[in-house]
Coordinates of C-alpha atoms in Angstrom, one line a residue:
M1 CA 0.2 0.1 -0.1
K2 CA 2.7 2.6 1.1
L3 CA 4.5 1.5 -2.2
L4 CA 1.8 2.7 -4.4
I5 CA 0.9 6.4 -2.4
I6 CA 4.9 7.0 -2.6
I7 CA 5.2 6.0 -6.4
G8 CA 2.6 8.5 -7.0
L9 CA 4.1 11.3 -5.3
A10 CA 7.3 10.6 -6.9
A11 CA 5.7 11.2 -10.1
V12 CA 4.3 14.4 -9.2
W13 CA 7.0 15.6 -7.8
C14 CA 9.3 15.0 -11.1
D15 CA 6.6 16.8 -13.0
A16 CA 6.8 19.9 -11.6
A17 CA 10.7 19.7 -11.7
Q18 CA 10.3 19.6 -15.5
W19 CA 7.5 22.3 -15.8
Q20 CA 9.1 24.5 -18.0
D21 CA 9.5 21.5 -21.2
R22 CA 5.8 20.8 -20.6
R23 CA 3.2 22.8 -22.7
F24 CA -0.6 22.1 -23.3
P25 CA -1.7 22.5 -27.3
D26 CA -2.5 25.3 -28.8
D27 CA -5.9 23.8 -29.6
F28 CA -6.3 22.6 -26.3
R29 CA -10.1 23.8 -24.7
F30 CA -9.7 25.6 -21.3
G31 CA -12.7 26.2 -19.3
A32 CA -15.1 26.3 -16.4
A33 CA -18.2 24.4 -15.9
T34 CA -21.1 25.0 -14.1
A35 CA -24.8 23.3 -13.4
A36 CA -28.1 24.8 -14.3
Y37 CA -29.6 24.6 -10.3
Q38 CA -26.3 25.3 -8.5
I39 CA -26.1 28.6 -9.5
E40 CA -29.1 30.1 -11.8
G41 CA -31.8 31.2 -9.1
G42 CA -35.3 32.0 -11.0
W43 CA -36.7 28.9 -10.1
N44 CA -40.2 30.1 -10.4
A45 CA -39.6 33.3 -12.7
D46 CA -41.5 33.8 -15.8
D47 CA -43.4 30.1 -16.5
K48 CA -40.3 28.0 -15.1
G49 CA -41.8 24.5 -13.8
E50 CA -40.9 22.7 -11.0
S51 CA -38.0 20.8 -10.4
I52 CA -37.2 17.7 -8.0
W53 CA -34.4 20.0 -6.1
D54 CA -37.2 22.3 -6.0
R55 CA -39.2 20.2 -4.4
L56 CA -36.9 18.5 -2.3
T57 CA -35.8 21.7 -0.4
H58 CA -38.8 23.2 -0.2
T59 CA -40.8 20.5 1.6
N60 CA -37.7 19.3 3.2
P61 CA -35.2 21.4 4.3
D62 CA -33.7 19.8 6.9
F63 CA -32.3 17.2 3.8
I64 CA -29.7 20.0 3.1
A65 CA -26.9 20.8 6.0
D66 CA -27.9 24.9 6.3
R67 CA -31.4 24.6 5.1
S68 CA -31.0 26.5 2.3
N69 CA -32.1 26.2 -1.4
G70 CA -31.4 27.2 -4.9
D71 CA -34.3 29.6 -5.5
V72 CA -31.7 32.5 -5.8
A73 CA -28.5 31.1 -5.4
A74 CA -25.3 33.3 -7.6
D75 CA -28.5 34.5 -9.3
T76 CA -26.7 34.0 -13.2
Y77 CA -30.6 34.3 -14.2
S78 CA -30.2 37.9 -13.7
N79 CA -26.6 38.1 -13.9
Y80 CA -25.2 36.1 -16.5
R81 CA -23.4 38.7 -18.5
T82 CA -21.0 39.0 -15.2
D83 CA -21.0 35.6 -15.6
V84 CA -19.5 35.8 -19.2
Q85 CA -17.4 38.9 -18.1
M86 CA -15.6 36.4 -15.5
M87 CA -15.1 33.8 -18.4
R88 CA -13.7 36.7 -20.6
E89 CA -11.0 37.6 -17.8
L90 CA -10.3 34.2 -17.1
G91 CA -9.3 33.6 -20.8
L92 CA -11.8 30.5 -21.0
D93 CA -11.7 28.7 -24.4
A94 CA -14.7 27.3 -23.7
Y95 CA -17.6 27.0 -20.6
R96 CA -19.8 23.9 -19.4
F97 CA -23.1 25.1 -18.4
S98 CA -26.2 23.0 -18.2
I99 CA -30.2 24.0 -19.4
A100 CA -32.5 23.3 -16.8
W101 CA -35.5 21.5 -18.3
S102 CA -38.2 23.0 -16.9
R103 CA -37.2 26.1 -17.7
I104 CA -37.5 25.5 -21.3
L105 CA -40.5 22.9 -20.7
P106 CA -42.2 24.1 -18.0
N107 CA -44.4 20.6 -17.8
G108 CA -41.1 18.5 -18.6
I109 CA -42.6 17.2 -22.1
S110 CA -42.8 19.3 -25.3
S111 CA -46.5 19.9 -26.1
K112 CA -45.3 24.2 -24.1
V113 CA -42.6 25.5 -24.8
S114 CA -41.5 28.6 -22.7
D115 CA -40.4 31.8 -25.0
A116 CA -38.7 33.3 -21.8
G117 CA -36.7 30.0 -21.0
I118 CA -35.4 29.9 -25.1
A119 CA -34.7 33.7 -24.5
F120 CA -32.6 33.2 -21.7
Y121 CA -30.7 30.7 -22.9
N122 CA -30.1 32.3 -26.1
N123 CA -29.2 35.7 -24.5
Y124 CA -26.3 33.4 -22.5
I125 CA -25.0 31.5 -25.4
N126 CA -24.8 34.9 -27.2
E127 CA -22.9 36.4 -24.8
M128 CA -20.4 33.7 -24.9
V129 CA -20.3 33.4 -28.9
K130 CA -19.7 37.5 -28.9
Y131 CA -16.3 36.8 -26.8
N132 CA -15.3 33.6 -29.0
I133 CA -16.1 31.6 -25.5
T134 CA -17.1 27.9 -26.7
P135 CA -20.3 26.9 -25.3
M136 CA -20.7 23.0 -24.1
V137 CA -24.6 22.6 -23.2
T138 CA -25.2 19.5 -20.7
L139 CA -28.9 18.6 -20.9
Y140 CA -29.4 17.2 -17.6
H141 CA -27.6 18.1 -14.9
W142 CA -29.6 16.5 -12.1
D143 CA -33.1 18.8 -12.0
L144 CA -35.8 16.5 -13.4
P145 CA -38.9 18.5 -13.7
Q146 CA -41.0 17.5 -10.9
K147 CA -44.4 16.3 -13.1
L148 CA -42.2 13.2 -14.9
Q149 CA -41.1 12.5 -11.7
D150 CA -44.9 12.2 -10.6
L151 CA -45.0 9.3 -13.4
G152 CA -42.0 7.7 -12.0
G153 CA -39.0 9.4 -13.7
F154 CA -36.1 7.5 -14.6
M155 CA -38.1 4.7 -14.0
N156 CA -40.3 5.0 -16.5
P157 CA -39.6 2.6 -19.5
N158 CA -41.2 5.6 -21.7
F159 CA -38.6 8.0 -19.8
H160 CA -36.4 8.1 -23.2
E161 CA -39.5 9.8 -25.3
W162 CA -39.5 12.4 -22.9
F163 CA -35.8 13.0 -22.9
E164 CA -35.7 12.7 -26.7
D165 CA -37.9 15.4 -27.4
Y166 CA -36.6 17.6 -24.8
A167 CA -33.4 17.3 -26.4
R168 CA -34.8 17.8 -30.0
V169 CA -36.1 21.3 -28.7
A170 CA -32.6 22.4 -27.5
Y171 CA -31.2 21.5 -30.5
E172 CA -33.5 23.3 -32.8
N173 CA -33.0 26.1 -30.8
F174 CA -29.5 26.3 -29.7
G175 CA -28.0 24.1 -32.3
D176 CA -26.7 26.4 -34.6
R177 CA -24.3 28.2 -32.1
V178 CA -23.7 24.7 -29.8
K179 CA -21.5 22.3 -31.5
H180 CA -20.8 20.3 -28.2
W181 CA -23.7 18.5 -26.5
I182 CA -24.1 16.4 -23.5
T183 CA -26.8 14.2 -23.0
F184 CA -26.5 13.3 -19.1
N185 CA -24.2 14.7 -16.1
E186 CA -23.4 12.0 -13.9
P187 CA -25.2 8.9 -14.0
R188 CA -23.9 7.6 -11.5
E189 CA -25.1 10.4 -8.9
I190 CA -28.5 9.9 -11.1
C191 CA -29.1 6.5 -10.7
Y192 CA -27.3 5.1 -7.6
E193 CA -27.6 8.2 -5.4
G194 CA -31.5 9.4 -6.5
Y195 CA -33.0 5.8 -7.3
G196 CA -31.0 3.4 -5.6
S197 CA -29.9 5.3 -2.5
D198 CA -31.3 8.6 -0.4
T199 CA -28.7 10.9 -0.8
K200 CA -29.7 13.1 -3.9
A201 CA -33.1 14.1 -5.0
P202 CA -35.2 12.5 -5.7
V203 CA -34.9 10.2 -2.7
I204 CA -36.0 6.8 -4.3
N205 CA -34.3 4.7 -1.9
A206 CA -35.4 1.5 -4.2
T207 CA -31.6 -0.2 -2.9
D208 CA -32.4 -3.7 -4.7
I209 CA -33.5 -2.1 -8.4
G210 CA -33.7 1.5 -8.5
T211 CA -29.7 1.9 -9.7
Y212 CA -30.0 -1.1 -12.3
Y213 CA -33.7 -0.2 -13.8
C214 CA -32.6 3.9 -13.8
A215 CA -29.0 3.2 -15.7
K216 CA -30.5 1.1 -18.3
N217 CA -33.6 3.8 -19.1
L218 CA -30.5 6.5 -19.1
L219 CA -28.4 4.5 -21.2
I220 CA -31.6 4.4 -24.0
A221 CA -32.5 7.8 -22.8
H222 CA -29.0 9.0 -23.9
A223 CA -28.7 7.0 -26.9
K224 CA -32.1 8.0 -28.7
A225 CA -31.0 11.6 -27.9
Y226 CA -27.6 10.9 -29.7
H227 CA -28.7 9.3 -32.7
A228 CA -31.5 12.1 -32.9
Y229 CA -28.6 14.5 -33.3
V230 CA -26.7 12.5 -36.0
K231 CA -29.7 11.7 -38.0
D232 CA -31.5 14.9 -37.8
F233 CA -29.0 17.7 -36.9
K234 CA -25.6 17.3 -37.0
P235 CA -25.2 17.2 -41.4
K236 CA -26.3 21.2 -41.0
Q237 CA -24.8 22.3 -37.6
G238 CA -21.7 20.1 -37.6
G239 CA -21.3 19.4 -34.0
V240 CA -20.5 16.6 -31.3
C241 CA -22.7 14.9 -29.0
G242 CA -21.5 13.1 -25.9
I243 CA -22.0 12.3 -22.1
T244 CA -20.3 13.0 -19.1
I245 CA -19.4 10.6 -16.0
S246 CA -17.7 10.6 -12.9
V247 CA -14.9 8.6 -13.1
N248 CA -12.8 8.7 -9.8
W249 CA -10.0 6.5 -9.7
V250 CA -9.8 3.2 -8.1
G251 CA -6.8 1.4 -7.3
P252 CA -6.2 -2.4 -5.6
L253 CA -5.0 -2.0 -1.9
T254 CA -2.2 -4.7 -2.5
D255 CA -1.0 -6.3 -5.9
S256 CA -3.2 -9.5 -4.7
E257 CA -5.3 -11.1 -7.7
D258 CA -7.7 -10.4 -4.9
D259 CA -7.8 -6.9 -4.8
R260 CA -7.0 -6.1 -8.4
L261 CA -10.6 -8.3 -8.7
A262 CA -11.9 -6.2 -6.1
A263 CA -10.7 -2.7 -7.7
E264 CA -12.4 -4.2 -11.1
I265 CA -15.7 -4.7 -9.7
K266 CA -15.4 -1.4 -7.8
R267 CA -15.3 0.4 -11.2
Q268 CA -17.8 -1.4 -13.0
A269 CA -20.0 -0.4 -9.9
E270 CA -19.1 3.4 -10.0
W271 CA -19.0 4.0 -13.6
G272 CA -18.3 1.1 -16.0
L273 CA -22.1 0.2 -15.3
Y274 CA -22.7 3.3 -18.0
A275 CA -19.5 3.7 -20.0
E276 CA -19.4 -0.1 -20.6
P277 CA -22.9 -0.1 -22.8
I278 CA -21.7 3.0 -24.6
F279 CA -17.0 2.7 -25.0
S280 CA -16.7 -1.1 -25.1
E281 CA -16.5 -3.7 -28.0
Y282 CA -19.3 -5.5 -27.0
G283 CA -22.1 -3.0 -25.5
G284 CA -24.0 -4.3 -22.4
F285 CA -23.6 -4.1 -19.0
P286 CA -20.2 -5.1 -17.1
A287 CA -19.7 -8.8 -17.5
E288 CA -18.8 -9.6 -14.1
L289 CA -20.6 -7.2 -12.1
C290 CA -23.4 -8.9 -14.2
N291 CA -22.7 -12.1 -13.0
I292 CA -22.6 -11.1 -9.2
V293 CA -26.2 -9.7 -9.6
A294 CA -27.6 -12.3 -11.4
W295 CA -26.1 -14.7 -8.5
K296 CA -26.9 -12.7 -5.0
S297 CA -30.6 -12.6 -6.6
A298 CA -30.9 -16.2 -7.1
E299 CA -29.8 -16.3 -3.6
Q300 CA -32.1 -13.6 -2.4
G301 CA -35.3 -15.2 -3.7
Y302 CA -36.0 -12.9 -6.8
R303 CA -37.6 -14.7 -10.1
R304 CA -34.8 -12.9 -12.3
S305 CA -31.5 -11.0 -11.8
R306 CA -32.4 -7.6 -10.0
M307 CA -29.9 -6.3 -13.2
P308 CA -32.1 -6.1 -16.5
E309 CA -30.9 -7.0 -19.8
F310 CA -30.5 -5.4 -23.0
T311 CA -32.3 -6.8 -26.0
D312 CA -30.3 -7.3 -28.8
E313 CA -31.6 -4.4 -30.5
E314 CA -31.4 -1.6 -27.3
R315 CA -27.7 -3.0 -26.9
T316 CA -26.6 -2.3 -30.7
L317 CA -29.2 1.2 -30.0
V318 CA -26.8 2.4 -27.0
R319 CA -23.1 0.7 -28.0
G320 CA -21.0 3.5 -30.0
S321 CA -23.5 6.3 -29.4
S322 CA -21.4 9.0 -27.9
D323 CA -18.7 11.0 -29.9
F324 CA -16.6 11.6 -27.2
F325 CA -16.5 10.9 -23.1
G326 CA -16.9 13.3 -20.8
V327 CA -14.8 12.8 -17.7
N328 CA -16.1 14.2 -14.3
H329 CA -13.1 13.4 -11.9
Y330 CA -12.1 14.8 -8.5
S331 CA -10.4 11.8 -6.5
G332 CA -9.0 8.4 -6.1
T333 CA -9.4 5.7 -3.2
L334 CA -7.5 2.2 -2.7
V335 CA -10.1 -1.2 -2.9
S336 CA -9.3 -4.4 -0.6
A337 CA -11.3 -7.6 -1.3
T338 CA -10.7 -8.3 2.3
H339 CA -10.4 -5.3 4.6
Y340 CA -12.2 -1.9 5.2
K341 CA -15.6 -3.6 4.5
E342 CA -18.9 -1.6 5.5
T343 CA -22.2 -2.9 6.1
H344 CA -24.6 -1.3 2.9
P345 CA -28.6 -2.0 2.7
V346 CA -29.0 -5.8 1.2
P347 CA -29.2 -5.9 -1.5
S348 CA -28.1 -2.9 -3.0
L349 CA -25.5 -1.8 -5.5
L350 CA -23.0 -1.4 -2.8
D351 CA -23.5 -4.6 -1.3
D352 CA -23.2 -6.4 -4.9
A353 CA -19.6 -4.8 -5.2
G354 CA -18.8 -6.2 -1.7
V355 CA -16.1 -4.5 -1.7
G356 CA -13.8 -2.6 1.0
V357 CA -12.6 1.2 0.6
Y358 CA -9.3 2.7 1.9
N359 CA -8.5 6.3 2.0
P360 CA -4.8 6.9 3.1
P361 CA -4.9 9.6 5.8
E362 CA -1.6 11.3 4.3
W363 CA -4.2 12.4 1.6
P364 CA -4.8 15.7 1.7
Q365 CA -8.6 16.3 2.8
S366 CA -10.9 18.9 1.2
A367 CA -14.0 20.4 2.9
S368 CA -16.1 18.0 1.2
S369 CA -15.5 14.6 3.0
W370 CA -15.4 12.6 -0.3
L371 CA -12.9 14.6 -1.7
R372 CA -8.9 13.8 -1.1
L373 CA -5.8 14.9 -3.1
S374 CA -5.0 11.3 -3.9
P375 CA -1.7 11.0 -6.0
N376 CA -1.9 10.9 -10.0
S377 CA -5.3 9.9 -9.8
L378 CA -6.7 11.6 -13.1
Y379 CA -3.6 10.2 -15.1
Y380 CA -4.3 6.6 -14.1
A381 CA -8.4 7.1 -14.5
L382 CA -7.6 9.1 -18.3
T383 CA -4.8 6.0 -19.5
H384 CA -7.3 3.4 -18.3
L385 CA -9.9 4.4 -20.2
D386 CA -7.7 5.3 -22.8
T387 CA -6.7 1.8 -23.2
K388 CA -9.7 -0.3 -22.1
Y389 CA -12.2 1.6 -24.7
N390 CA -9.2 1.6 -27.7
K391 CA -8.6 5.5 -27.3
P392 CA -11.7 7.6 -27.2
I393 CA -11.8 11.5 -27.6
I394 CA -11.9 12.6 -23.9
Y395 CA -12.9 15.8 -22.1
V396 CA -12.1 16.3 -18.6
T397 CA -15.5 17.9 -17.8
E398 CA -15.2 18.7 -14.2
N399 CA -12.4 18.6 -11.7
G400 CA -12.1 20.9 -8.8
W401 CA -11.6 21.3 -5.1
S402 CA -13.7 22.1 -2.4
E403 CA -13.0 25.0 0.9
S404 CA -15.5 25.7 3.8
P405 CA -16.2 29.6 4.2
E406 CA -13.7 29.6 7.0
D407 CA -11.1 28.4 5.3
G408 CA -9.6 32.0 4.1
Y409 CA -12.1 33.4 1.4
Y410 CA -9.3 34.5 -1.4
I411 CA -6.0 32.5 -0.4
D412 CA -7.1 29.1 -1.6
N413 CA -4.0 27.5 -1.6
G414 CA -5.0 24.1 -1.0
R415 CA -7.0 24.7 -4.6
V416 CA -3.7 25.9 -6.2
E417 CA -2.3 23.2 -5.2
Y418 CA -5.1 20.5 -6.2
F419 CA -4.8 22.4 -9.7
R420 CA -1.6 22.1 -10.2
A421 CA -1.5 18.5 -9.2
K422 CA -4.1 17.5 -11.9
L423 CA -3.0 19.4 -14.8
N424 CA 0.4 17.8 -14.7
D425 CA -1.5 14.6 -14.5
A426 CA -3.3 16.0 -17.6
L427 CA -0.1 16.9 -19.5
D428 CA 1.0 13.4 -18.1
A429 CA -2.0 11.7 -20.0
L430 CA -1.1 13.9 -23.4
E431 CA 2.2 12.4 -23.3
A432 CA 1.3 9.0 -22.9
G433 CA -1.2 9.3 -25.9
V434 CA -4.4 10.1 -24.7
D435 CA -6.3 12.0 -27.1
L436 CA -7.4 14.8 -24.4
R437 CA -9.0 17.6 -25.9
G438 CA -9.8 19.5 -23.2
Y439 CA -10.0 20.6 -19.1
M440 CA -13.4 22.0 -17.3
A441 CA -12.7 23.5 -14.3
W442 CA -15.4 23.4 -11.2
S443 CA -16.6 25.4 -10.7
L444 CA -16.3 29.0 -11.9
M445 CA -17.7 30.3 -9.2
D446 CA -19.0 29.1 -6.3
N447 CA -22.6 27.7 -5.8
F448 CA -25.6 25.4 -4.3
E449 CA -23.5 22.2 -3.5
W450 CA -26.5 19.7 -3.4
N451 CA -26.7 18.1 0.2
Q452 CA -24.0 21.0 1.7
G453 CA -25.9 23.9 1.0
Y454 CA -23.6 27.1 0.4
L455 CA -21.3 25.2 3.6
E456 CA -18.7 23.9 1.0
R457 CA -17.2 26.2 -2.1
F458 CA -15.5 25.5 -5.3
G459 CA -15.5 28.4 -7.3
L460 CA -12.6 30.2 -8.7
F461 CA -14.7 33.0 -7.9
E462 CA -16.5 33.9 -4.3
V463 CA -20.1 34.6 -4.3
D464 CA -21.0 37.0 -1.6
F465 CA -24.6 35.8 -1.6
K466 CA -25.8 37.8 1.0
S467 CA -25.2 40.8 -1.2
E468 CA -28.1 42.0 -3.1
Y469 CA -26.3 41.3 -6.8
K470 CA -24.5 37.9 -5.3
E471 CA -21.5 40.1 -5.8
R472 CA -18.3 37.8 -7.4
R473 CA -14.9 38.4 -6.2
P474 CA -11.6 36.3 -7.7
R475 CA -10.0 33.9 -5.7
K476 CA -6.1 33.5 -6.5
S477 CA -6.8 30.0 -8.2
A478 CA -8.9 32.3 -10.4
F479 CA -5.3 34.4 -11.3
V480 CA -3.4 31.1 -11.3
Y481 CA -5.4 29.4 -13.4
K482 CA -5.7 32.4 -15.7
H483 CA -1.7 32.4 -16.0
I484 CA -2.1 28.4 -17.1
I485 CA -4.4 29.4 -19.5
E486 CA -2.3 32.1 -21.5
T487 CA 0.8 30.5 -21.1
R488 CA -0.4 26.8 -21.2
V489 CA 2.3 26.5 -18.8
V490 CA 1.4 24.8 -15.2
D491 CA 4.1 27.1 -13.3
P492 CA 4.8 25.6 -10.2
Y493 CA 6.3 29.2 -8.4
Y494 CA 3.8 31.7 -10.0
E495 CA 2.1 33.9 -7.5
P496 CA -0.2 36.9 -8.5
D497 CA 1.0 40.5 -7.8
S498 CA -2.7 41.3 -6.8
L499 CA -6.5 39.6 -7.3
T500 CA -7.7 42.5 -9.2
M501 CA -9.5 42.1 -12.3
W502 CA -10.5 44.9 -14.8
I503 CA -13.3 44.3 -17.7
D504 CA -13.5 46.6 -20.6
D505 CA -16.4 48.8 -19.1
G506 CA -14.3 49.9 -16.4
H507 CA -15.3 48.0 -13.9
Y508 CA -13.6 45.5 -11.7
F509 CA -13.7 42.2 -9.8
Q510 CA -11.2 43.1 -6.8
S511 CA -10.4 40.8 -3.8
A512 CA -8.7 41.3 -0.3
Y513 CA -5.3 40.7 -1.7
Y514 CA -2.7 43.2 -3.0
N515 CA 1.1 43.0 -3.8
N516 CA 0.7 39.4 -1.6
Q517 CA -0.6 40.9 1.1
Y518 CA -3.8 40.3 2.6
S519 CA -6.6 43.1 3.8
S520 CA -10.3 43.1 4.9
G521 CA -11.2 45.3 2.4
P522 CA -12.6 47.7 0.7
F523 CA -13.9 45.7 -2.0
S524 CA -15.3 47.2 -4.9
V525 CA -17.6 44.9 -7.6
S526 CA -19.8 45.8 -9.9
Y527 CA -21.2 44.7 -13.4
N528 CA -25.5 44.7 -13.5

């Protein structure tokens, strides 16, 4: 175990020592990412419909650690021009954001399209395009219209029809400018946390079948939306369509055969369940996990496996249905076949996997319990995907580090250290031949961080959620990231002289940091 950790750290130090010779390609896309419910606010503006997160936070506020919600959040619905100025000041090549399904289809289905919702996203996209910032649009980032959830949501076998219709509305209205589409963000979090557990909306907690049936219906919906784009929109619009899957690295605790197999089973349960049907040669759910679930289902008295099968037609439909692999990556973990096992609901996905998880205490800890700085984890994840799925085009669509509001808003050295480590991982992957096309930092600004509300902050820009206009101020990490984008180099010694960002109209974003000295104020921020 210690040997694996030491080797990882040595690689990071070696990379840092050779930083002058390592450069990102000129056509590599640097960007940042956000999600609609987490930043937009305007939860009931104009004719927007209710989402599952609106319903959850309003009816069960104790579900959120600080009893907050996304009703207003960073109010991007009113402040989108400010957000684009932030992107512009950072020098972003691209910006990944999501569309709120119920903002453009208030009832969830395509019989009613909201003119106000379409206008908002048109204005947002046009503002990006005006400054040559490539919009990357995620169609679904966890905010299902509540009216569709009332009909079963992802457990309804007709879900793919609703999603394809919604995707077509988006392609029709925005596809002349949007050339990068992502169908779903993080299927694991949608299916396991929302349907197979009780940690995310809609909190179905059907531990036995929720994850697996959601997974199949999601994958079919993804494939339908993908083929709709390829057949009816791509010939004229010329874009690409893919999916984003959370791929945190999972390695064996020891070099034993049992631990190597345990790590593979854990990878299948975490992300292979969604990647294998799309990106593998044969399609369908991963074989080893399928066999385990079938065997356990029989032992538990089920008449059939709790994991549904794909028909031959469905398998063919899903296989190959992505132009790129979007990777959300944050951390890594070590897995054992025999040690560190926890008790999970029986039956459930985690009980089916049946492995133990270990996070070395020396790995730096973020403000989020699940996020540590795991050495070389992004490199391991990217090279594994490259080998396993025959060199797919890859975008890192999320990667970031959380800090608490008490950790010093502006001098976020932990986040700076994290970004430098992971961008060195990305350079290592490029040098290893991985077809990595871009990197999106999470997140452009502080946001509503789901169950943790506003207690965990991921933003390059701090948001003053108590201020009338939700003022934004850059952190040190914003300047470090800006420097990396400008130079295409990860300079381990770069320190900004001040934390002030000017924009063209004479206003400026200013932080409490001048000439390497921390100050408590005053602050001046305005752009509305």
